[in-house]
Coordinates of C-alpha atoms and ligand atoms in Angstrom, one line a residue:
X1437 CA 0.0 0.0 0.0
X1438 CA 1.4 3.4 -1.0
X1439 CA 1.5 6.1 1.6
X1440 CA 2.9 8.9 -0.6
X1441 CA 1.5 12.3 -0.2
X1442 CA -1.9 12.5 -2.0
X1443 CA -3.2 15.0 -4.5
X1444 CA -6.8 13.7 -4.6
X1445 CA -8.4 11.9 -1.7
X1446 CA -11.7 10.0 -2.1
X1447 CA -14.2 8.7 0.5
X1448 CA -13.7 5.2 1.9
X1449 CA -17.0 3.3 1.7
X1450 CA -17.7 -0.4 1.7
X1451 CA -14.0 -1.1 1.0
X1452 CA -13.8 1.3 -2.0
X1453 CA -12.2 4.7 -2.4
X1454 CA -14.8 6.7 -4.3
X1455 CA -15.6 10.4 -5.0
X1456 CA -18.5 12.1 -3.4
X1457 CA -21.7 11.4 -5.4
X1458 CA -22.0 15.1 -6.1
X1459 CA -18.4 15.2 -7.4
X1460 CA -17.7 18.1 -4.9
X1461 CA -14.3 18.5 -3.3
X1462 CA -12.5 21.0 -1.2
X1463 CA -8.9 22.1 -1.0
X1464 CA -6.6 21.2 1.8
X1465 CA -4.1 23.9 2.8
X1466 CA -0.7 23.2 4.4
X1467 CA -0.8 25.4 7.5
X1468 CA 2.9 25.8 7.6
X1469 CA 3.2 27.2 4.1
X1470 CA -0.3 28.3 3.1
X1471 CA 0.0 26.1 0.0
X1472 CA -2.9 24.0 -1.2
X1473 CA -1.5 20.4 -1.4
X1474 CA -4.5 18.1 -1.7
X1475 CA -8.2 18.0 -2.8
X1476 CA -10.6 16.1 -0.6
X1477 CA -13.9 14.6 -1.5
X1478 CA -16.7 16.7 0.1
X1479 CA -19.2 14.1 1.3
X1480 CA -22.8 15.1 2.0
X1481 CA -26.0 13.5 3.2
X1482 CA -26.1 11.2 0.2
X1483 CA -22.6 9.9 0.8
X1484 CA -23.3 9.6 4.5
X1485 CA -26.4 7.5 3.8
X1486 CA -24.4 5.2 1.5
X1487 CA -21.7 4.8 4.1
X1488 CA -24.2 4.1 6.9
X1489 CA -26.1 1.6 4.8
X1490 CA -22.8 -0.2 4.2
X1491 CA -22.0 -0.2 7.9
X1492 CA -25.5 -1.5 8.6
X1493 CA -25.0 -4.4 6.2
X1494 CA -21.6 -5.3 7.7
X1495 CA -23.1 -5.5 11.2
X1496 CA -24.5 -9.0 11.0
X1497 CA -21.1 -10.5 10.0
X1498 CA -18.8 -8.4 12.2
X1499 CA -20.6 -9.0 15.5
X1500 CA -20.3 -12.8 14.8
X1501 CA -16.5 -12.7 14.2
X1502 CA -15.3 -14.7 17.2
X1503 CA -13.2 -13.1 19.9
X1504 CA -9.9 -14.7 18.9
X1505 CA -10.2 -13.6 15.3
X1506 CA -11.4 -10.1 16.2
X1507 CA -8.4 -9.8 18.5
X1508 CA -6.0 -10.9 15.8
X1509 CA -7.5 -8.4 13.3
X1510 CA -7.0 -5.5 15.7
X1511 CA -3.5 -6.6 16.5
X1512 CA -2.7 -6.8 12.8
X1513 CA -4.0 -3.3 12.4
X1514 CA -1.7 -2.1 15.3
X1515 CA 1.2 -3.8 13.6
X1516 CA 0.5 -2.1 10.3
X1517 CA 0.3 1.3 12.0
X1518 CA 3.7 0.7 13.4
X1519 CA 5.1 -0.5 10.1
X1520 CA 3.8 2.8 8.5
X1521 CA 4.7 4.9 11.5
X1522 CA 7.0 7.3 9.8
X1523 CA 4.8 8.0 6.8
X1524 CA 1.7 8.4 9.0
X1525 CA 3.6 10.8 11.3
X1526 CA 4.8 12.9 8.4
X1527 CA 1.4 13.0 6.9
X1528 CA -0.1 14.1 10.3
X1529 CA 2.7 16.6 10.9
X1530 CA 2.2 18.2 7.5
X1531 CA -1.6 18.1 7.7
X1532 CA -1.9 19.5 11.2
X1533 CA 1.3 21.6 11.4
X1534 CA 2.4 19.8 14.5
X1535 CA 6.1 19.0 15.3
X1536 CA 7.1 15.7 13.8
X1537 CA 8.3 14.4 17.2
X1538 CA 4.8 14.9 18.6
X1539 CA 3.2 13.3 15.5
X1540 CA 5.3 10.2 16.0
X1541 CA 4.2 9.9 19.6
X1542 CA 0.6 10.2 18.5
X1543 CA 0.9 7.5 15.9
X1544 CA 2.5 5.2 18.4
X1545 CA -0.4 6.0 20.8
X1546 CA -2.8 5.0 18.1
X1547 CA -1.1 1.6 17.7
X1548 CA -1.0 1.1 21.5
X1549 CA -4.7 1.8 21.6
X1550 CA -5.6 -1.0 19.1
X1551 CA -3.3 -3.4 21.0
X1552 CA -5.0 -2.5 24.3
X1553 CA -8.5 -3.0 23.0
X1554 CA -7.5 -6.1 21.1
X1555 CA -6.5 -7.6 24.4
X1556 CA -9.8 -6.5 26.0
X1557 CA -12.0 -8.4 23.6
X1558 CA -11.9 -11.8 25.3
X1559 CA -11.9 -10.3 28.8
X1560 CA -15.2 -8.6 29.0
X1561 CA -18.6 -10.2 28.8
X1562 CA -21.9 -10.5 30.6
X1563 CA -22.7 -11.6 34.1
X1564 CA -24.9 -14.1 36.0
X1565 CA -26.9 -12.1 38.5
X1566 CA -28.4 -13.5 41.8
X1567 CA -32.0 -12.3 41.3
X1568 CA -34.7 -13.0 43.8
X1569 CA -36.9 -15.1 41.5
X1570 CA -36.3 -18.8 40.9
X1571 CA -34.1 -19.1 37.9
X1572 CA -31.0 -17.6 36.3
X1573 CA -30.5 -14.1 35.2
X1574 CA -27.9 -13.5 32.5
X1575 CA -26.6 -10.4 30.8
X1576 CA -25.4 -10.5 27.2
X1577 CA -23.1 -7.7 26.2
X1578 CA -24.0 -6.8 22.7
X1579 CA -22.8 -4.3 20.1
X1580 CA -24.7 -1.0 19.9
X1581 CA -24.8 -1.1 16.1
X1582 CA -23.7 1.5 13.6
X1583 CA -21.6 4.1 15.4
X1584 CA -20.9 7.6 14.0
X1585 CA -17.5 8.8 15.2
X1586 CA -16.8 12.5 14.8
X1587 CA -13.3 13.7 15.5
X1588 CA -11.5 17.1 15.7
X1589 CA -8.3 18.3 14.0
X1590 CA -6.0 18.6 17.0
X1591 CA -5.0 15.0 17.6
X1592 CA -6.6 13.3 14.5
X1593 CA -5.0 9.8 14.5
X1594 CA -4.9 9.4 18.2
X1595 CA -8.5 10.4 18.8
X1596 CA -9.7 8.4 15.8
X1597 CA -8.0 5.3 17.4
X1598 CA -9.5 6.1 20.9
X1599 CA -12.9 5.7 19.3
X1600 CA -12.3 3.1 16.6
X1601 CA -10.5 0.6 18.7
X1602 CA -13.1 0.1 21.5
X1603 CA -16.0 0.4 19.0
X1604 CA -14.5 -2.3 16.8
X1605 CA -13.5 -4.5 19.8
X1606 CA -17.2 -4.6 20.9
X1607 CA -18.4 -5.6 17.5
X1608 CA -19.8 -2.3 16.2
X1609 CA -19.5 -1.0 12.7
X1610 CA -18.5 2.5 11.9
X1611 CA -18.8 5.7 9.9
X1612 CA -15.9 7.9 10.8
X1613 CA -16.1 11.6 10.0
X1614 CA -12.7 13.3 10.4
X1615 CA -12.4 17.1 10.8
X1616 CA -12.3 18.8 7.4
X1617 CA -8.9 20.3 8.2
X1618 CA -7.3 16.9 8.9
X1619 CA -8.8 14.0 6.9
X1620 CA -5.7 12.3 5.8
X1621 CA -4.6 9.9 8.6
X1622 CA -8.3 8.8 9.1
X1623 CA -8.4 7.7 5.5
X1624 CA -5.1 5.9 5.9
X1625 CA -6.4 4.2 9.0
X1626 CA -9.4 3.0 7.0
X1627 CA -7.1 1.6 4.3
X1628 CA -4.9 -0.1 6.8
X1629 CA -7.9 -1.7 8.5
X1630 CA -8.8 -3.3 5.1
X1631 CA -5.2 -4.4 4.7
X1632 CA -5.3 -6.0 8.1
X1633 CA -8.3 -8.0 7.0
X1634 CA -11.2 -6.1 8.7
X1635 CA -14.1 -6.7 6.3
X1636 CA -15.3 -3.9 3.9
X1637 CA -18.1 -1.9 5.3
X1638 CA -17.0 -2.3 8.9
X1639 CA -15.1 0.9 8.9
X1640 CA -16.2 3.6 6.5
X1641 CA -14.6 7.1 6.3
X1642 CA -16.6 10.1 5.0
X1643 CA -14.8 13.4 4.6
X1644 CA -16.6 16.7 4.4
X1645 CA -17.7 19.6 6.4
X1646 CA -19.1 19.3 9.9
X1647 CA -22.3 21.3 9.1
X1648 CA -23.1 18.9 6.2
X1649 CA -21.5 15.5 6.5
X1650 CA -21.2 15.6 10.3
X1651 CA -24.8 16.8 10.7
X1652 CA -26.1 14.1 8.3
X1653 CA -24.3 11.4 10.4
X1654 CA -25.9 12.6 13.6
X1655 CA -29.3 12.7 12.0
X1656 CA -29.2 9.4 10.3
X1657 CA -31.8 7.0 11.7
X1658 CA -29.7 3.9 11.3
X1659 CA -26.9 5.3 13.4
X1660 CA -27.3 4.1 17.0
X1661 CA -24.5 6.0 18.7
X1662 CA -22.5 9.2 18.2
X1663 CA -19.2 9.6 19.8
X1664 CA -18.1 13.2 19.3
X1665 CA -14.9 15.1 20.2
X1666 CA -14.9 18.8 19.5
X1667 CA -16.0 22.1 20.7
X1668 CA -18.7 22.5 23.4
X1669 CA -20.8 24.6 21.0
X1670 CA -21.1 21.8 18.4
X1671 CA -21.4 19.2 21.2
X1672 CA -24.6 20.9 22.4
X1673 CA -26.0 20.8 18.8
X1674 CA -25.0 17.1 18.5
X1675 CA -26.7 16.2 21.8
X1676 CA -29.9 18.0 20.9
X1677 CA -30.1 16.3 17.5
X1678 CA -29.2 12.9 19.0
X1679 CA -32.1 13.3 21.4
X1680 CA -34.6 13.2 18.6
X1681 CA -34.2 9.4 18.2
X1682 CA -32.5 8.6 21.5
X1683 CA -29.1 7.9 20.0
X1684 CA -26.4 7.1 22.5
X1685 CA -24.0 10.0 22.8
X1686 CA -20.5 10.4 24.2
X1687 CA -19.2 14.0 24.2
X1688 CA -15.6 15.0 24.7
X1689 CA -15.6 18.8 24.6
X1690 CA -13.6 21.9 25.5
X1691 CA -11.6 22.8 28.6
X1692 CA -9.9 25.6 30.5
X1693 CA -8.0 23.6 33.0
X1694 CA -6.2 24.9 36.1
X1695 CA -2.7 24.1 37.2
X1696 CA -2.2 24.8 40.9
X1697 CA 1.4 25.4 42.0
X1698 CA 1.8 25.5 45.8
X1699 CA 4.8 27.1 47.4
X1700 CA 6.4 23.8 48.3
X1701 CA 6.4 22.6 44.7
X1702 CA 9.6 21.4 43.0
X1703 CA 10.0 24.3 40.6
X1704 CA 12.7 22.6 38.6
X1705 CA 10.0 20.2 37.5
X1706 CA 6.9 22.3 37.8
X1707 CA 8.1 25.2 35.5
X1708 CA 9.0 23.2 32.4
X1709 CA 6.1 20.7 32.8
X1710 CA 3.6 23.5 33.3
X1711 CA 4.9 25.1 30.2
X1712 CA 4.5 21.9 28.2
X1713 CA 1.1 21.2 29.7
X1714 CA -0.1 24.3 27.9
X1715 CA 2.2 24.4 24.8
X1716 CA 2.0 20.8 23.6
X1717 CA 0.5 20.9 20.1
X1718 CA 0.9 24.7 20.2
X1719 CA -1.8 24.9 22.9
X1720 CA -4.5 23.3 20.7
X1721 CA -5.2 20.7 23.3
X1722 CA -8.5 20.2 25.2
X1723 CA -6.4 19.3 28.3
X1724 CA -4.2 22.4 28.1
X1725 CA -3.6 23.7 31.6
X1726 CA -4.0 27.2 30.4
X1727 CA -4.7 28.8 33.8
X1728 CA -1.7 28.6 36.1
X1729 CA -2.5 29.4 39.7
X1730 CA 0.7 30.2 41.7
X1731 CA 0.9 30.6 45.5
X1732 CA 1.8 34.3 46.1
X1733 CA 5.2 33.7 47.9
X1734 CA 6.6 32.0 44.7
X1735 CA 4.6 34.0 42.1
X1736 CA 7.4 36.3 40.9
X1737 CA 10.1 33.5 40.9
X1738 CA 7.7 31.2 39.0
X1739 CA 7.0 33.9 36.4
X1740 CA 10.7 34.7 35.9
X1741 CA 11.5 31.1 35.3
X1742 CA 8.5 30.5 33.1
X1743 CA 9.3 33.5 30.9
X1744 CA 12.9 32.3 30.5
X1745 CA 11.7 28.9 29.3
X1746 CA 9.2 30.5 26.8
X1747 CA 12.0 32.7 25.4
X1748 CA 14.2 29.7 24.6
X1749 CA 11.5 27.7 22.6
X1750 CA 12.4 26.7 19.1
X1751 CA 9.5 27.7 16.8
X1752 CA 9.9 26.1 13.4
X1753 CA 8.7 24.1 10.5
X1754 CA 6.6 21.0 11.6
X1755 CA 8.8 18.5 9.7
X1756 CA 12.1 19.8 11.2
X1757 CA 13.4 17.4 14.0
X1758 CA 14.4 20.3 16.2
X1759 CA 11.1 22.1 16.1
X1760 CA 9.4 22.4 19.5
X1761 CA 6.5 24.6 18.5
X1762 CA 4.9 24.2 15.1
X1763 CA 2.1 26.2 13.6
X1764 CA -1.5 26.4 14.4
X1765 CA -4.1 24.6 12.3
X1766 CA -4.8 27.6 10.0
X1767 CA -4.2 31.3 9.7
X1768 CA -7.9 31.9 10.5
X1769 CA -7.5 30.0 13.8
X1770 CA -4.2 31.7 14.5
X1771 CA -5.9 35.1 14.0
X1772 CA -8.7 34.1 16.4
X1773 CA -6.2 33.1 19.0
X1774 CA -4.1 36.3 18.4
X1775 CA -7.3 38.4 19.0
X1776 CA -7.1 37.4 22.7
X1777 CA -3.8 39.3 23.1
X1778 CA -5.2 42.9 22.8
X1779 CA -8.3 41.6 24.6
X1780 CA -6.3 40.5 27.6
X1781 CA -4.3 43.7 27.7
X1782 CA -7.6 45.8 27.5
X1783 CA -8.9 43.7 30.4
X1784 CA -5.9 44.8 32.5
X1785 CA -3.6 41.7 32.3
X1786 CA 0.1 42.1 31.8
X1787 CA 1.6 40.6 28.6
X1788 CA 5.0 39.3 29.8
X1789 CA 6.0 37.6 26.6
X1790 CA 4.9 36.6 23.1
X1791 CA 1.6 37.0 21.3
X1792 CA 3.3 38.2 18.1
X1793 CA 3.6 36.7 14.7
X1794 CA 7.2 35.5 14.1
X1795 CA 9.1 37.5 11.6
X1796 CA 11.5 34.8 10.2
X1797 CA 11.1 34.5 6.4
X1798 CA 10.7 30.7 6.4
X1799 CA 7.7 31.1 8.8
X1800 CA 6.1 34.1 7.1
X1801 CA 3.3 32.2 5.2
X1802 CA 2.4 29.8 8.0
X1803 CA -0.1 30.0 10.9
X1804 CA 2.5 30.7 13.5
X1805 CA 2.2 32.6 16.8
X1806 CA 4.9 33.2 19.5
X1807 CA 3.6 31.6 22.7
X1808 CA 2.3 34.2 25.1
X1809 CA 2.3 34.7 28.9
X1810 CA -0.2 36.8 30.6
X1811 CA 0.4 37.8 34.3
X1812 CA -1.8 39.6 36.8
X1813 CA -4.9 37.8 35.3
X1814 CA -8.2 38.1 37.2
X1815 CA -10.3 34.9 37.2
X1816 CA -13.3 36.8 35.7
X1817 CA -11.4 38.1 32.6
X1818 CA -12.4 36.6 29.3
X1819 CA -8.9 35.3 28.8
X1820 CA -9.3 33.3 32.1
X1821 CA -12.7 32.0 31.2
X1822 CA -12.7 31.2 27.5
X1823 CA -11.0 28.3 25.8
X1824 CA -8.4 30.1 23.7
X1825 CA -7.1 26.8 22.1
X1826 CA -3.7 28.2 21.3
X1827 CA -0.4 29.0 22.9
X1828 CA -1.6 31.5 25.5
X1829 CA -1.2 31.0 29.2
X1830 CA -2.8 33.0 32.0
X1831 CA -0.9 33.1 35.3
X1832 CA -2.6 34.3 38.5
X1833 CA -1.6 34.4 42.2
X1834 CA -3.5 32.9 45.1
X1835 CA -3.0 33.0 48.9
X1836 CA -4.8 30.0 50.4
X1837 CA -5.7 26.4 49.4
X1838 CA -9.4 27.3 49.6
X1839 CA -8.9 30.3 47.3
X1840 CA -7.0 28.2 44.7
X1841 CA -9.8 25.6 44.7
X1842 CA -12.4 28.3 44.3
X1843 CA -10.6 29.8 41.3
X1844 CA -10.0 26.4 39.7
X1845 CA -13.7 25.6 40.0
X1846 CA -14.8 29.0 38.6
X1847 CA -15.3 27.6 35.1
X1848 CA -18.0 26.2 32.9
X1849 CA -15.5 23.5 32.0
X1850 CA -14.1 20.6 34.0
X1851 CA -11.8 18.4 31.9
X1852 CA -8.2 18.3 33.3
X1853 CA -5.8 19.9 35.6
X1854 CA -2.6 19.6 37.8
X1855 CA -1.5 20.1 41.3
X1856 CA 2.1 20.7 42.3
X1857 CA 3.0 20.2 46.0
X1858 CA 5.2 17.9 48.1
X1859 CA 2.4 17.6 50.7
X1860 CA 0.6 14.4 49.8
X1861 CA -2.3 15.2 52.2
X1862 CA -2.9 18.5 50.5
X1863 CA -2.5 16.9 47.0
X1864 CA -5.3 14.4 47.7
X1865 CA -7.5 16.9 49.5
X1866 CA -7.3 19.4 46.6
X1867 CA -7.7 16.6 44.0
X1868 CA -11.0 15.6 45.6
X1869 CA -12.2 19.2 45.7
X1870 CA -11.5 20.1 42.0
X1871 CA -14.4 19.6 39.7
X1872 CA -12.8 17.9 36.8
X1873 CA -12.7 14.5 34.9
X1874 CA -8.9 13.9 35.1
X1875 CA -6.1 15.4 37.2
X1876 CA -2.4 14.9 37.6
X1877 CA -0.3 15.4 40.7
X1878 CA 3.3 16.6 40.2
X1879 CA 3.2 16.0 36.5
X1880 CA 1.5 17.8 33.6
X1881 CA 0.0 14.8 31.9
X1882 CA -3.1 12.8 32.8
X1883 CA -4.1 10.9 29.7
X1884 CA -3.4 7.2 30.0
X1885 CA -4.8 4.7 27.6
X1886 CA -5.6 2.3 30.5
X1887 CA -7.6 4.9 32.6
X1888 CA -10.9 6.6 31.9
X1889 CA -10.7 10.0 30.3
X1890 CA -13.4 12.6 30.0
X1891 CA -14.9 15.7 31.4
X1892 CA -17.5 17.0 33.8
X1893 CA -19.7 20.2 33.5
X1894 CA -19.5 21.5 29.9
X1895 CA -16.4 19.5 29.1
X1896 CA -18.4 16.4 28.2
X1897 CA -20.4 13.4 28.8
X1898 CA -19.2 9.8 29.2
X1899 CA -15.7 8.5 29.2
X1900 CA -13.1 7.5 26.6
X1901 CA -10.3 5.0 27.2
X1902 CA -9.7 2.4 29.9
X1903 CA -12.2 -0.4 30.3
X1904 CA -14.8 2.2 31.1
X1905 CA -15.4 3.2 27.5
X1906 CA -16.4 -0.4 26.6
X1907 CA -19.7 0.1 28.3
X1908 CA -20.4 3.0 25.9
X1909 CA -20.0 0.7 22.9
X1910 CA -22.1 -2.1 24.4
X1911 CA -25.8 -2.7 25.2
X1912 CA -26.6 -5.1 28.1
X1913 CA -29.4 -7.4 27.4
X1914 CA -30.9 -9.2 30.5
X1915 CA -32.2 -12.7 29.9
X1916 CA -34.0 -14.6 32.6
X1917 CA -34.3 -18.4 32.5
X1918 CA -37.0 -19.8 34.8
X1919 CA -36.2 -23.0 36.8
Ligands
LIG3308 P1 -15.4 21.4 16.1 O1 -16.5 21.2 17.2 O2 -15.5 22.6 15.3 O3 -15.4 20.1 15.2 C1 -15.2 18.8 15.7 C2 -15.8 17.8 14.7 O4 -17.2 18.0 14.5 C3 -15.2 18.0 13.2 O5 -15.1 16.7 12.6 C4 -16.3 18.9 12.6 O6 -16.3 18.7 11.2 C5 -17.5 18.3 13.2 N1 -18.7 19.2 13.2 C6 -18.7 20.5 13.1 N2 -20.0 20.9 13.1 C7 -20.8 19.9 13.1 C8 -22.2 19.7 13.2 N3 -23.1 20.7 13.1 N4 -22.7 18.4 13.3 C9 -21.8 17.3 13.4 N5 -20.5 17.5 13.3 C10 -20.0 18.7 13.2 O7 -14.1 21.3 17.0 P2 -12.6 21.5 16.4 O8 -12.3 22.9 16.2 O9 -12.3 20.4 15.3 O10 -11.7 21.0 17.7 C11 -11.4 21.8 18.7 C12 -12.3 21.6 19.9 O11 -12.3 20.2 20.3 C13 -11.8 22.3 21.2 O12 -12.9 22.9 21.8 C14 -11.2 21.2 22.0 O13 -11.2 21.5 23.4 C15 -12.1 20.1 21.7 N6 -11.4 18.8 21.9 C16 -11.8 18.1 23.0 C17 -11.2 16.9 23.3 C18 -11.6 16.0 24.5 O14 -11.2 14.9 24.6 N7 -12.3 16.6 25.5 C19 -10.1 16.4 22.6 C20 -9.7 17.2 21.5 C21 -10.4 18.4 21.2

């Protein structure tokens, strides 16, 4: 299978690459250069219907593939992802503008994910339940049916794998709708699934806009479940539409996570890790700890050290090995992020560093932004409340533990967060008090394949990853046998 850079990309339906029925396509722009480098089929409701019908036909066969064979198919897919690691990472890096080193990690994570859920297939099942009546109560764990998986542009292959692997493991069939900005690795995953031996129709990929193709998928009556990752605004629309025919829904949405640095924290670790917990993927990360709360006695020291670290970052072309900060997904998105700079200043925050467009000639046509630090931020400011989804961090002081918790919880969101302290009692106390789905103590990272991941409040509904997600891709059928 060739993985060379494409010029024209078709949909993947029922095992075939085919153009949209309407013949429509849209251009894909390289965010690092501003050049158009591919044309992508623009699927609409007609294509979505054909893809869903194909997934519906494949259901009967796929759910009956025995657990050993399904495990082997997912393991083979994981192997193929690793065999093609470099070409997939380069494709992702170029498509999303992310540093090649980050892209390799994400492709590896996708392979790890298929391995994990391949291993889960023969370890989950139903139960026998001691009911009061005379007889035996059994539960069968059954697939939900056709699942519509809608993914964003920030971690395209990783988030596709988070949804595909457990959905396939539980015997569901799929229509995958990648973000229009980043359709390429989703299409490659679909091709690799076929190469691994997963039957045609089990995994279909429809590219196109969210408003047309995504919307048609959410509305389709044969789709039994939608798993959506994206913005809270679109998540609300998806949930409303899904309610019309009681589709199962999982939502992974936005965030504005808090990073609490207490005075006894190990700053040699806390400063660089705090920086990377905002600047990974140029800040386009739902888990970005973009509000840093620092205890007042170390506030100035922390800011000095953080600023030094920001000043030494290597901003560069995504495919260069030494690049630490790539570009944003598009110049339109970069400009939206950059608008927060004058907004924060007008609100009274102090811009300590960054927020400018780099002047180097080789970056001139790309969607770049120098990562920015705002100090003296008040919790009520828009820059402290809204998800900026770019390389902008807000730093604010606090005096007491109670104040830090109150600021952290003063958000519509509740996805992620960190606590830095050497006091284990405080770490656990604060961890319990923060309203969020995932948290890390003395590290900036809390996404683990093996543990449930997701948000509370407007950050989402349901969980991805771990064994917990398998319940979202299964229906329990209770069967009672009278004695
Ligand atoms: P988005 O909501 O604009 O788009 C997400 C996906 O939904 C895309 O595939 C898009 O085409 C599709 N879509 C758009 N409108 C639709 C509609 N009306 N009906 C159905 N589908 C539609 O989000 P984005 O800009 O791609 O991603 C950034 C957002 O995603 C941020 O808010 C970020 O925090 C969030 N995100 C959350 C997580 C998480 O796990 N919680 C992970 C990554 C990103």
